[in-house]
CSV table of C-alpha atoms in Angstrom, one decimal:
chain,number,residue,atom,x,y,z
U,1,MET,CA,-17.1,-14.7,11.8
U,2,SER,CA,-15.3,-16.6,9.0
U,3,PRO,CA,-14.6,-15.1,5.6
U,4,GLU,CA,-16.7,-17.8,4.1
U,5,THR,CA,-19.9,-16.6,5.8
U,6,LEU,CA,-19.0,-12.9,6.1
U,7,VAL,CA,-22.0,-11.5,4.2
U,8,PRO,CA,-24.6,-12.9,1.9
U,9,HIS,CA,-24.3,-12.2,-1.8
U,10,LEU,CA,-27.5,-10.3,-2.2
U,11,PRO,CA,-29.1,-9.5,-5.6
U,12,VAL,CA,-28.3,-6.1,-7.0
U,13,GLU,CA,-30.8,-3.8,-8.5
U,14,PRO,CA,-29.8,-2.1,-11.8
U,15,ALA,CA,-28.8,1.6,-11.7
U,16,ALA,CA,-31.7,4.1,-12.0
U,17,ALA,CA,-30.1,5.7,-15.1
U,18,PRO,CA,-27.3,4.5,-17.4
U,19,PHE,CA,-23.9,5.7,-16.5
U,20,ASN,CA,-22.6,8.3,-19.0
U,21,ALA,CA,-18.8,8.0,-19.4
U,22,ALA,CA,-18.7,10.9,-21.9
U,23,GLU,CA,-20.3,13.2,-19.4
U,24,PHE,CA,-17.9,12.1,-16.7
U,25,ASP,CA,-14.9,12.8,-18.9
U,26,GLU,CA,-16.3,16.3,-19.7
U,27,TYR,CA,-16.0,17.4,-16.0
U,28,VAL,CA,-13.3,15.2,-14.5
U,29,MET,CA,-9.6,15.7,-15.2
U,30,THR,CA,-8.1,12.8,-17.2
U,31,THR,CA,-5.4,11.9,-14.7
U,32,TYR,CA,-6.3,8.3,-14.9
U,33,GLY,CA,-6.4,5.8,-17.8
U,34,ARG,CA,-9.7,4.3,-16.8
U,35,PHE,CA,-11.0,0.9,-17.8
U,36,PRO,CA,-14.5,1.1,-19.4
U,37,LEU,CA,-16.2,0.0,-16.2
U,38,ALA,CA,-18.4,1.9,-13.7
U,39,LEU,CA,-18.7,0.2,-10.3
U,40,GLU,CA,-21.8,0.9,-8.3
U,41,ARG,CA,-22.0,-1.5,-5.3
U,42,GLY,CA,-19.9,-4.0,-3.3
U,43,LEU,CA,-20.3,-6.7,-0.8
U,44,GLY,CA,-17.5,-8.7,0.7
U,45,CYS,CA,-15.0,-9.6,-2.1
U,46,ARG,CA,-17.5,-8.8,-4.9
U,47,VAL,CA,-18.6,-5.7,-6.7
U,48,TRP,CA,-21.3,-4.9,-9.3
U,49,ASP,CA,-21.1,-2.4,-12.2
U,50,THR,CA,-23.9,-0.1,-13.3
U,51,GLU,CA,-25.2,-2.8,-15.7
U,52,GLY,CA,-25.7,-5.2,-12.8
U,53,ARG,CA,-22.7,-7.5,-13.7
U,54,GLU,CA,-20.9,-9.1,-10.8
U,55,TYR,CA,-17.1,-9.2,-10.5
U,56,LEU,CA,-14.6,-10.7,-8.0
U,57,ASP,CA,-12.6,-7.8,-6.7
U,58,PHE,CA,-8.9,-8.7,-6.5
U,59,VAL,CA,-7.9,-5.0,-6.7
U,60,ALA,CA,-9.6,-3.9,-3.4
U,61,GLY,CA,-9.1,-0.2,-4.2
U,62,ILE,CA,-5.4,-1.1,-4.9
U,63,ALA,CA,-4.7,-3.0,-1.6
U,64,THR,CA,-6.9,-0.7,0.4
U,65,CYS,CA,-10.3,-2.4,1.2
U,66,THR,CA,-8.9,-4.5,4.0
U,67,LEU,CA,-12.3,-5.9,5.0
U,68,GLY,CA,-13.8,-5.9,1.6
U,69,HIS,CA,-17.0,-4.0,0.8
U,70,ALA,CA,-19.8,-3.3,3.3
U,71,HIS,CA,-18.3,-5.4,6.1
U,72,PRO,CA,-20.6,-5.3,9.1
U,73,ALA,CA,-17.9,-3.9,11.4
U,74,LEU,CA,-17.0,-1.1,9.0
U,75,VAL,CA,-20.7,-0.2,8.4
U,76,ALA,CA,-21.3,-0.1,12.2
U,77,ALA,CA,-18.3,2.0,12.8
U,78,VAL,CA,-19.1,4.5,10.1
U,79,THR,CA,-22.8,4.7,11.3
U,80,GLN,CA,-21.9,5.2,14.9
U,81,GLN,CA,-19.2,7.8,14.4
U,82,ILE,CA,-21.1,9.9,11.8
U,83,GLN,CA,-24.0,10.1,14.3
U,84,THR,CA,-21.9,11.4,17.1
U,85,LEU,CA,-18.9,13.5,16.0
U,86,HIS,CA,-17.2,13.3,12.6
U,87,HIS,CA,-14.7,16.2,12.6
U,88,VAL,CA,-13.1,18.6,15.0
U,89,SER,CA,-9.7,20.4,14.9
U,90,ASN,CA,-6.5,19.0,16.3
U,91,LEU,CA,-6.5,22.0,18.5
U,92,TYR,CA,-8.4,19.7,20.9
U,93,TYR,CA,-7.8,16.2,22.2
U,94,ILE,CA,-9.6,13.6,20.1
U,95,PRO,CA,-10.2,10.4,22.1
U,96,GLN,CA,-10.5,8.1,19.0
U,97,GLN,CA,-7.2,9.4,17.7
U,98,GLY,CA,-5.5,8.5,21.0
U,99,GLU,CA,-7.0,5.0,21.0
U,100,LEU,CA,-5.9,4.4,17.4
U,101,ALA,CA,-2.4,5.6,18.2
U,102,LYS,CA,-2.2,3.4,21.2
U,103,TRP,CA,-3.3,0.3,19.2
U,104,LEU,CA,-0.7,1.0,16.5
U,105,VAL,CA,2.1,1.5,19.0
U,106,GLU,CA,1.1,-1.6,21.0
U,107,HIS,CA,1.1,-3.6,17.8
U,108,SER,CA,4.3,-2.4,16.2
U,109,CYS,CA,7.8,-1.2,17.0
U,110,ALA,CA,6.7,2.4,17.0
U,111,GLU,CA,6.4,4.7,20.0
U,112,ARG,CA,4.8,7.8,18.6
U,113,THR,CA,2.2,8.5,15.8
U,114,PHE,CA,1.1,11.4,13.6
U,115,PHE,CA,-2.1,11.1,11.5
U,116,CYS,CA,-2.8,12.5,8.1
U,117,ASN,CA,-5.0,11.6,5.1
U,118,SER,CA,-2.9,9.4,2.7
U,119,GLY,CA,0.2,7.4,2.1
U,120,ALA,CA,1.8,10.3,0.1
U,121,GLU,CA,1.2,12.6,3.1
U,122,ALA,CA,2.6,10.1,5.5
U,123,ASN,CA,5.7,9.8,3.4
U,124,GLU,CA,5.9,13.6,3.2
U,125,GLY,CA,5.9,13.7,7.0
U,126,ALA,CA,8.6,11.1,7.1
U,127,ILE,CA,10.8,13.1,4.7
U,128,LYS,CA,10.3,16.3,6.8
U,129,LEU,CA,11.0,14.3,10.0
U,130,ALA,CA,14.2,12.9,8.5
U,131,ARG,CA,15.4,16.4,7.4
U,132,LYS,CA,14.8,18.0,10.8
U,133,TYR,CA,16.5,15.0,12.5
U,134,ALA,CA,19.4,15.6,10.1
U,135,HIS,CA,19.7,19.2,11.0
U,136,THR,CA,19.1,19.1,14.7
U,137,VAL,CA,20.6,15.8,15.8
U,138,LEU,CA,23.1,14.7,13.1
U,139,ASN,CA,24.3,18.3,12.3
U,140,ILE,CA,24.0,17.7,8.6
U,141,SER,CA,23.6,20.9,6.6
U,142,ASP,CA,22.7,19.3,3.2
U,143,PRO,CA,20.8,16.1,4.0
U,144,VAL,CA,20.2,13.3,1.5
U,145,ILE,CA,17.6,10.5,1.7
U,146,ILE,CA,18.5,7.3,-0.2
U,147,THR,CA,15.6,5.6,-2.0
U,148,ALA,CA,15.4,2.7,-4.5
U,149,HIS,CA,14.9,2.4,-8.2
U,150,ALA,CA,11.4,1.1,-9.1
U,151,SER,CA,10.1,2.4,-5.8
U,152,PHE,CA,6.8,4.3,-5.3
U,153,HIS,CA,6.1,6.7,-2.5
U,154,GLY,CA,3.2,8.8,-3.7
U,155,ARG,CA,2.2,11.7,-6.0
U,156,THR,CA,3.1,14.9,-4.1
U,157,LEU,CA,6.2,16.7,-5.3
U,158,ALA,CA,8.6,15.4,-2.7
U,159,ALA,CA,7.0,11.9,-2.8
U,160,ILE,CA,7.5,11.6,-6.6
U,161,THR,CA,11.0,12.8,-6.2
U,162,ALA,CA,11.5,10.0,-3.6
U,163,THR,CA,10.0,7.6,-6.1
U,164,GLY,CA,12.7,6.1,-8.2
U,165,GLN,CA,10.7,5.9,-11.4
U,166,PRO,CA,11.3,8.6,-14.0
U,167,LYS,CA,7.9,8.1,-15.6
U,168,TYR,CA,6.2,9.6,-12.5
U,169,GLN,CA,8.6,12.6,-12.5
U,170,LYS,CA,8.4,13.6,-16.2
U,171,ASN,CA,7.5,17.3,-16.8
U,172,PHE,CA,7.4,18.1,-13.0
U,173,ASN,CA,10.9,19.6,-12.8
U,174,PRO,CA,12.4,21.1,-10.8
U,175,LEU,CA,12.1,18.2,-8.4
U,176,VAL,CA,12.8,18.5,-4.7
U,177,PRO,CA,16.6,18.2,-4.0
U,178,GLY,CA,18.1,15.8,-1.5
U,179,PHE,CA,17.3,12.3,-2.9
U,180,HIS,CA,19.6,9.6,-4.3
U,181,TYR,CA,18.5,6.3,-5.9
U,182,VAL,CA,20.1,2.9,-5.7
U,183,PRO,CA,19.0,-0.5,-7.1
U,184,TYR,CA,16.7,-2.4,-4.7
U,185,ASN,CA,18.1,-5.4,-2.9
U,186,ASP,CA,21.7,-4.4,-4.0
U,187,LEU,CA,23.8,-4.0,-0.9
U,188,ALA,CA,27.0,-3.2,-2.7
U,189,ALA,CA,25.3,-0.3,-4.5
U,190,LEU,CA,23.9,1.0,-1.3
U,191,GLU,CA,27.2,0.9,0.6
U,192,ALA,CA,28.9,2.6,-2.3
U,193,ALA,CA,26.3,5.3,-2.5
U,194,ILE,CA,26.7,6.1,1.2
U,195,ALA,CA,30.5,6.2,0.9
U,196,GLU,CA,30.3,8.5,-2.1
U,197,LEU,CA,27.7,10.9,-0.6
U,198,ASP,CA,29.6,11.1,2.7
U,199,SER,CA,33.0,11.4,1.2
U,200,GLN,CA,33.5,15.2,1.7
U,201,GLU,CA,31.0,15.8,4.5
U,202,ARG,CA,28.3,13.8,6.1
U,203,ARG,CA,25.1,14.0,4.0
U,204,VAL,CA,23.1,10.7,4.3
U,205,ALA,CA,20.3,11.3,6.8
U,206,ALA,CA,17.9,8.4,6.0
U,207,ILE,CA,17.2,5.4,3.9
U,208,LEU,CA,13.6,5.1,2.7
U,209,LEU,CA,12.5,1.8,1.3
U,210,GLU,CA,9.5,-0.4,0.8
U,211,PRO,CA,9.7,-3.8,2.5
U,212,LEU,CA,8.2,-5.1,-0.7
U,213,GLN,CA,8.0,-2.9,-3.8
U,214,GLY,CA,4.3,-2.9,-4.8
U,215,GLU,CA,3.9,-0.5,-7.8
U,216,GLY,CA,7.4,-1.3,-8.9
U,217,GLY,CA,6.5,-5.0,-9.7
U,218,VAL,CA,5.7,-6.8,-6.4
U,219,ASN,CA,9.4,-7.2,-5.5
U,220,PRO,CA,9.9,-8.6,-2.0
U,221,GLY,CA,12.8,-7.3,0.0
U,222,ASP,CA,15.8,-9.6,0.6
U,223,VAL,CA,16.2,-10.5,4.3
U,224,ALA,CA,20.0,-10.3,4.3
U,225,TYR,CA,19.9,-6.9,2.5
U,226,PHE,CA,17.5,-5.3,5.1
U,227,GLN,CA,19.3,-6.8,8.0
U,228,ARG,CA,22.6,-5.4,6.8
U,229,ILE,CA,21.0,-2.0,6.3
U,230,ARG,CA,19.7,-2.1,9.9
U,231,GLU,CA,23.3,-2.7,11.0
U,232,ILE,CA,24.6,0.2,8.9
U,233,CYS,CA,21.9,2.5,10.4
U,234,ASP,CA,22.7,1.4,13.9
U,235,GLN,CA,26.4,2.1,13.3
U,236,THR,CA,26.0,5.5,11.6
U,237,GLY,CA,22.9,7.0,13.1
U,238,ILE,CA,21.2,7.0,9.6
U,239,LEU,CA,17.4,6.7,10.0
U,240,LEU,CA,15.9,3.5,8.5
U,241,MET,CA,12.4,4.5,7.2
U,242,LEU,CA,10.1,2.0,5.7
U,243,ASP,CA,7.1,2.7,3.5
U,244,GLU,CA,4.4,0.3,4.7
U,245,VAL,CA,1.6,2.0,2.8
U,246,GLN,CA,0.8,-1.0,0.6
U,247,VAL,CA,2.1,-4.0,2.6
U,248,GLY,CA,1.1,-2.9,6.1
U,249,MET,CA,-2.0,-3.8,8.0
U,250,GLY,CA,-1.8,-7.5,7.5
U,251,ARG,CA,-1.5,-7.7,3.7
U,252,SER,CA,1.9,-9.4,3.8
U,253,GLY,CA,0.6,-12.2,6.1
U,254,LYS,CA,2.1,-10.3,9.1
U,255,LEU,CA,0.7,-7.1,10.5
U,256,TRP,CA,3.7,-5.2,9.1
U,257,GLY,CA,5.9,-6.0,6.2
U,258,TYR,CA,9.1,-5.4,8.2
U,259,GLU,CA,8.2,-8.5,10.3
U,260,ASN,CA,9.0,-10.6,7.2
U,261,LEU,CA,12.5,-9.2,7.2
U,262,GLY,CA,13.5,-9.7,10.9
U,263,ILE,CA,14.2,-6.0,11.6
U,264,GLU,CA,12.6,-2.9,13.1
U,265,PRO,CA,12.6,0.4,11.3
U,266,ASP,CA,13.1,3.8,13.1
U,267,VAL,CA,10.3,5.3,11.1
U,268,PHE,CA,7.5,3.7,9.0
U,269,THR,CA,4.4,4.9,7.3
U,270,SER,CA,0.9,3.4,6.8
U,271,ALA,CA,-2.3,4.3,4.9
U,272,LYS,CA,-4.4,2.3,2.4
U,273,GLY,CA,-5.5,-0.7,4.5
U,274,LEU,CA,-5.4,1.2,7.8
U,275,GLY,CA,-8.8,2.7,7.1
U,276,GLY,CA,-10.2,-0.1,5.0
U,277,GLY,CA,-11.1,2.4,2.3
U,278,ILE,CA,-11.7,5.5,4.5
U,279,PRO,CA,-8.9,7.9,3.8
U,280,ILE,CA,-6.2,8.0,6.5
U,281,GLY,CA,-2.5,8.0,6.7
U,282,ALA,CA,-0.1,7.5,9.6
U,283,LEU,CA,3.5,8.4,10.3
U,284,LEU,CA,5.0,6.3,13.1
U,285,CYS,CA,8.4,6.5,14.7
U,286,LYS,CA,10.5,5.6,17.7
U,287,SER,CA,10.8,8.2,20.4
U,288,PHE,CA,14.5,9.0,19.8
U,289,CYS,CA,13.7,10.5,16.4
U,290,ASP,CA,10.4,12.2,17.2
U,291,VAL,CA,11.9,15.7,16.7
U,292,PHE,CA,8.7,17.4,15.6
U,293,GLU,CA,7.5,20.2,17.9
U,294,ALA,CA,4.3,22.2,17.9
U,295,GLY,CA,3.9,24.0,14.6
U,296,ASP,CA,6.4,21.8,12.7
U,297,HIS,CA,3.8,19.7,10.9
U,298,ALA,CA,0.0,19.5,10.8
U,299,SER,CA,-3.1,18.2,9.0
U,300,THR,CA,-6.6,19.7,9.1
U,301,PHE,CA,-8.4,16.4,8.5
U,302,GLY,CA,-5.8,14.1,9.9
U,303,GLY,CA,-6.8,11.9,12.8
U,304,ASN,CA,-10.4,13.2,13.0
U,305,PRO,CA,-12.9,11.2,15.1
U,306,PHE,CA,-14.6,9.7,12.0
U,307,VAL,CA,-11.5,8.2,10.3
U,308,CYS,CA,-10.0,7.1,13.6
U,309,GLY,CA,-13.2,5.4,14.7
U,310,VAL,CA,-13.4,3.5,11.4
U,311,ALA,CA,-9.7,2.6,11.4
U,312,LEU,CA,-10.0,1.3,15.0
U,313,SER,CA,-12.8,-1.1,13.7
U,314,VAL,CA,-10.4,-2.3,11.0
U,315,CYS,CA,-7.7,-3.0,13.6
U,316,HIS,CA,-10.0,-4.8,16.0
U,317,THR,CA,-11.6,-6.9,13.2
U,318,LEU,CA,-8.1,-8.0,12.1
U,319,GLU,CA,-7.6,-9.4,15.5
U,320,GLN,CA,-11.1,-10.7,16.3
U,321,GLU,CA,-11.5,-12.5,12.9
U,322,ASN,CA,-7.9,-13.8,12.9
U,323,LEU,CA,-7.5,-12.4,9.4
U,324,LEU,CA,-3.7,-12.8,9.4
U,325,ALA,CA,-4.2,-16.6,9.4
U,326,ASN,CA,-6.6,-16.2,6.4
U,327,VAL,CA,-4.1,-14.0,4.6
U,328,GLN,CA,-1.4,-16.6,5.0
U,329,ALA,CA,-3.6,-19.5,3.9
U,330,ARG,CA,-5.2,-17.7,1.0
U,331,GLY,CA,-1.8,-16.3,-0.1
U,332,GLU,CA,-0.3,-19.8,-0.2
U,333,GLN,CA,-3.4,-21.0,-2.2
U,334,LEU,CA,-3.2,-18.2,-4.6
U,335,ARG,CA,0.6,-18.5,-5.3
U,336,ALA,CA,0.3,-22.3,-5.7
U,337,GLY,CA,-2.5,-21.9,-8.2
U,338,LEU,CA,-0.7,-19.2,-10.1
U,339,GLU,CA,2.5,-21.3,-10.2
U,340,ALA,CA,0.5,-24.2,-11.7
U,341,ILE,CA,-0.9,-21.9,-14.4
U,342,ALA,CA,2.6,-20.5,-15.1
U,343,GLN,CA,3.8,-24.1,-15.6
U,344,ARG,CA,1.1,-24.6,-18.2
U,345,TYR,CA,2.0,-21.4,-20.0
U,346,PRO,CA,5.8,-21.2,-19.7
U,347,THR,CA,6.3,-19.2,-22.9
U,348,LEU,CA,4.0,-16.5,-21.5
U,349,LEU,CA,4.5,-16.5,-17.7
U,350,ALA,CA,7.9,-16.3,-16.0
U,351,GLU,CA,7.3,-16.4,-12.2
U,352,VAL,CA,5.1,-15.8,-9.2
U,353,ARG,CA,6.3,-13.7,-6.3
U,354,GLY,CA,5.0,-11.9,-3.2
U,355,TRP,CA,3.9,-12.2,0.4
U,356,GLY,CA,0.5,-13.0,1.8
U,357,LEU,CA,-2.1,-11.3,-0.3
U,358,ILE,CA,0.1,-9.2,-2.4
U,359,THR,CA,1.2,-11.4,-5.2
U,360,GLY,CA,2.7,-10.7,-8.6
U,361,LEU,CA,2.3,-12.9,-11.7
U,362,VAL,CA,5.3,-12.0,-13.9
U,363,LEU,CA,5.1,-12.2,-17.7
U,364,GLN,CA,8.1,-13.3,-19.8
U,365,PRO,CA,10.0,-10.1,-20.9
U,366,GLU,CA,10.1,-11.0,-24.6
U,367,VAL,CA,6.3,-11.5,-25.1
U,368,ALA,CA,4.3,-8.7,-26.6
U,369,LEU,CA,1.5,-9.2,-24.2
U,370,THR,CA,1.3,-6.8,-21.2
U,371,ALA,CA,-0.2,-7.1,-17.8
U,372,GLY,CA,-2.9,-4.6,-19.0
U,373,ASP,CA,-3.9,-7.0,-21.7
U,374,ILE,CA,-4.5,-9.7,-19.1
U,375,VAL,CA,-6.4,-7.3,-16.9
U,376,LYS,CA,-8.8,-6.5,-19.7
U,377,ALA,CA,-9.3,-10.2,-20.5
U,378,ALA,CA,-9.8,-11.1,-16.9
U,379,MET,CA,-12.4,-8.4,-16.6
U,380,ALA,CA,-14.4,-10.0,-19.3
U,381,GLU,CA,-14.3,-13.2,-17.2
U,382,GLY,CA,-15.7,-11.4,-14.1
U,383,LEU,CA,-12.4,-10.8,-12.3
U,384,LEU,CA,-10.8,-7.4,-11.5
U,385,LEU,CA,-7.0,-7.3,-11.3
U,386,VAL,CA,-4.4,-4.4,-11.5
U,387,PRO,CA,-1.0,-4.2,-13.2
U,388,ALA,CA,2.2,-3.4,-11.3
U,389,GLY,CA,4.1,-2.1,-14.3
U,390,PRO,CA,3.8,-3.4,-17.9
U,391,LYS,CA,4.9,-7.0,-17.1
U,392,VAL,CA,3.5,-7.8,-13.7
U,393,LEU,CA,-0.1,-8.7,-12.8
U,394,ARG,CA,-0.9,-7.7,-9.2
U,395,TRP,CA,-3.3,-9.6,-7.0
U,396,VAL,CA,-4.4,-7.7,-3.9
U,397,PRO,CA,-7.9,-8.9,-2.8
U,398,PRO,CA,-9.5,-8.0,0.5
U,399,LEU,CA,-8.1,-9.9,3.5
U,400,ILE,CA,-11.5,-11.5,4.0
U,401,VAL,CA,-11.3,-13.4,0.7
U,402,SER,CA,-12.4,-17.0,0.9
U,403,GLU,CA,-10.9,-20.2,-0.4
U,404,ALA,CA,-13.7,-20.6,-2.9
U,405,GLU,CA,-13.2,-17.0,-4.2
U,406,VAL,CA,-9.5,-17.6,-4.7
U,407,ALA,CA,-10.3,-20.8,-6.6
U,408,GLN,CA,-12.8,-18.9,-8.7
U,409,ALA,CA,-10.4,-16.1,-9.5
U,410,LEU,CA,-7.7,-18.6,-10.6
U,411,GLN,CA,-10.2,-20.3,-12.9
U,412,ALA,CA,-11.1,-16.9,-14.4
U,413,VAL,CA,-7.6,-15.8,-15.0
U,414,GLU,CA,-6.7,-19.1,-16.6
U,415,ARG,CA,-9.6,-18.7,-19.0
U,416,ALA,CA,-8.4,-15.2,-19.8
U,417,ILE,CA,-4.8,-16.3,-20.4
U,418,ALA,CA,-6.0,-19.3,-22.5
U,419,GLY,CA,-8.0,-16.9,-24.7
U,420,LEU,CA,-5.0,-14.6,-25.2
U,421,SER,CA,-2.5,-17.3,-25.9
U,422,VAL,CA,-4.6,-18.8,-28.8
């Protein structure tokens, strides 16, 4: 089934009652700066709000809805699994969990898998794994994990400490000890940090990086940088851990982001696109660093029959519908279109960067306009986008997006930019 003919764009009935934002805010914590939009229904790459207005969804739950909305395979998997068995404890064998783990291992460099509920939890698991490996294998008493400035690894306390962005850490002190930050794609800075940290006694246990920084501005990793890190880790026994939460599951144009860099990690994490919008996370590693034993780590909901059955349908659909080819083609189309727009507005737009269907449109640093301003203007044109920092507009549509939908999105954002530049 091609993305062009995935699902019909059916008419949408208006909501039974008007959405009340004031009432929502009365009962829900204000942890999000929400746009004034309440979404009610989705189909393919399109969503409708409670007023019945249609939008092209180039946010996809922030790079999460791999197959878009209401994909037949996803609907079938959800329906089948909820009618049989949706949750049991990990005290028992769960066949769907074993099948999903097998698929992930057979389609990656990993050899073992642990399931949880989110990317932050997967990264927490990776941090715990690295620390136990440091103590039990490397004989490090005070382990340090090196991460990058402008990174993003989640919102739990250890994950925001790993995240090299002070804005996410403000007022949450004391942070978790044992992290050190270096500039991304700066090999000299990384080597200097390892030398300094290990100068008195060995401390560096792992290096945790995103193959492409998503939240930090859609910054692709440099191939030579990552290949040299792989060499350093091979020579020293340091674990190379990659956060594939945003770029994994085909978003980069390859199944995993690390494939764009010509290396294999020792540990990597997945979430977001793995479940196509159903919450699931995964920690994957090679056998040599699988040091967890019974009782070391756990998750009540992680890997239950429901989420694993749905995630399996996402995995199989990626293969059956040859979605990686679509990601590559639509990604090239999107970046070519955005580069043409950038050439028409050179005083406003600086560059276009990314892989596959994670693309950043970068604003000139000196302009007063922000990515959020363009998001709001594009919304008025029927296009949903998301910022990646104040100066980068992030494009992360479902992997089933069609050529016509990419063209329509490009037209909408150019109308928005033209209106703002007047």
